[in-house]
XYZ file of C-alpha atoms in Angstrom:
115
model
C -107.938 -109.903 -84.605
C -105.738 -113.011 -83.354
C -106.030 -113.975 -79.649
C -103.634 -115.759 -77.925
C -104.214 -117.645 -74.944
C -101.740 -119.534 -72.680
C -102.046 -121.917 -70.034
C -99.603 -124.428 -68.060
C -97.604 -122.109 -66.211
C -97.320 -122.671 -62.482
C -94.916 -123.479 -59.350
C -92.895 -126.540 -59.562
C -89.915 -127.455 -57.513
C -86.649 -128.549 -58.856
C -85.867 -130.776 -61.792
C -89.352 -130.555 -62.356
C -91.582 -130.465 -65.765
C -94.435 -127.958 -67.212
C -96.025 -128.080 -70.443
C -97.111 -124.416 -71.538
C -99.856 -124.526 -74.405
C -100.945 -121.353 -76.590
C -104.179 -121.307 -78.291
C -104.724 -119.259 -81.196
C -108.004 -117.467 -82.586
C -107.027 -118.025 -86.534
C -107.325 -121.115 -88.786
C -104.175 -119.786 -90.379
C -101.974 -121.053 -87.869
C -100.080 -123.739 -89.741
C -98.888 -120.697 -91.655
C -97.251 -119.021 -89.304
C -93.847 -119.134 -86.722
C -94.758 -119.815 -83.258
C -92.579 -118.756 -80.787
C -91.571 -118.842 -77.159
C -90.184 -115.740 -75.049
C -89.440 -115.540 -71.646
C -88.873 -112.088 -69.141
C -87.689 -112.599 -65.655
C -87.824 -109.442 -63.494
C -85.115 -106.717 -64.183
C -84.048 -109.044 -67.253
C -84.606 -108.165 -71.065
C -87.368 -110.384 -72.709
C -85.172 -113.121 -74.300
C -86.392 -116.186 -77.029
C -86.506 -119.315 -75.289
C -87.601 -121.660 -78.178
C -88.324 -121.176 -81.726
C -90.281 -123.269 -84.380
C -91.010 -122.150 -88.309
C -94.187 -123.357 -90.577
C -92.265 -125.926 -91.690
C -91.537 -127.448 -88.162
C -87.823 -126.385 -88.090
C -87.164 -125.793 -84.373
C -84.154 -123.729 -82.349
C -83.786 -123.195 -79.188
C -81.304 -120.989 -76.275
C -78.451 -122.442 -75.251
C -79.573 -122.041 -72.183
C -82.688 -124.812 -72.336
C -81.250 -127.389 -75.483
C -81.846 -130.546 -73.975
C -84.881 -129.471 -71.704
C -87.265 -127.771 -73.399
C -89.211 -128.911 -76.498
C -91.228 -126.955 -78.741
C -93.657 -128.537 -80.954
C -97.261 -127.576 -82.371
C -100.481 -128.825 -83.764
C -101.917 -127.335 -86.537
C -105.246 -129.124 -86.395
C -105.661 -127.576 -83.381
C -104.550 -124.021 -83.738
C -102.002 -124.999 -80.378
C -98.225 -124.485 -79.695
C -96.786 -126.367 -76.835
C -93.869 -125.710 -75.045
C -92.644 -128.989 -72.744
C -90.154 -128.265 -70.057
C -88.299 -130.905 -68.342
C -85.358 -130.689 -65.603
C -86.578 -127.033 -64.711
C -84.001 -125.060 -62.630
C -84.460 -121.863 -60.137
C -83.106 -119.600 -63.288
C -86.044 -120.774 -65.656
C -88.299 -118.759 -62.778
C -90.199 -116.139 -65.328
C -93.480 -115.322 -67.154
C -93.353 -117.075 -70.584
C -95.088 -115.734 -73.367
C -96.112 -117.095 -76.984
C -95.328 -115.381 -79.769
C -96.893 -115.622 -83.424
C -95.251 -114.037 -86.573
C -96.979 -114.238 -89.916
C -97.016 -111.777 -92.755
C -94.794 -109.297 -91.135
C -96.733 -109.181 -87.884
C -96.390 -110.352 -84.398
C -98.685 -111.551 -82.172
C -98.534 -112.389 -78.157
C -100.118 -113.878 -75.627
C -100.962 -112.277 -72.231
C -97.879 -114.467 -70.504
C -97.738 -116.940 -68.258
C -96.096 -117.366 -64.821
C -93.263 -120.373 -64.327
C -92.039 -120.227 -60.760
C -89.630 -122.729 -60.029
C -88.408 -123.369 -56.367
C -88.410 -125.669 -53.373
């Protein structure tokens, strides 16, 4: 069974940076899409940050220029840097795995952002 574990989240003020990490349980990793989600309360779940197998990234309007997504495969880790944080990036962040037709998440993390 994969397990996903994430860590970094926290309360930062303004114009501040985090860097989320996810963990994963399987060696098969550098096979598969790792991906970042985000759900603030009374808002859908919505994809923050996307990066494929073969390291092509995309990201939400909403965070180009911020956030960065990047992974290491030696380590079975995804990484999510965010710079210049604002008041609306306040949510729990989750990772998000897809290989071979399945997805796999993490048990969230919470970003609160304020002053």
């Amino acid at each position: 069974q994969v397990q996903l574990v994430e860590s970094g989240g926290g309360l930062v003020q303004p114009g501040g940076s985090l860097r989320l990490s996810c963990a994963a349980s399987i060696s098969i990793f550098r096979f598969s899409a790792v991906n970042w989600y985000r759900q603030a309360p009374g808002k859908e779940r919505e994809l923050v940050a996307a990066s494929t197998s073969g390291g092509s990234t995309n990201y939400a309007d909403s965070v180009k220029g911020r956030f960065t997504i990047s992974r290491d495969n030696a380590k079975n880790t995804g990484y999510l840097q965010m710079n210049s944080l604002k008041p609306e990036d306040t949510a729990v962040y989750y990772c998000n795995l897809y290989l071979g037709g399945n997805n796999y998440w993490g048990q969230g993390t919470q970003v609160t952002v304020s002053s």
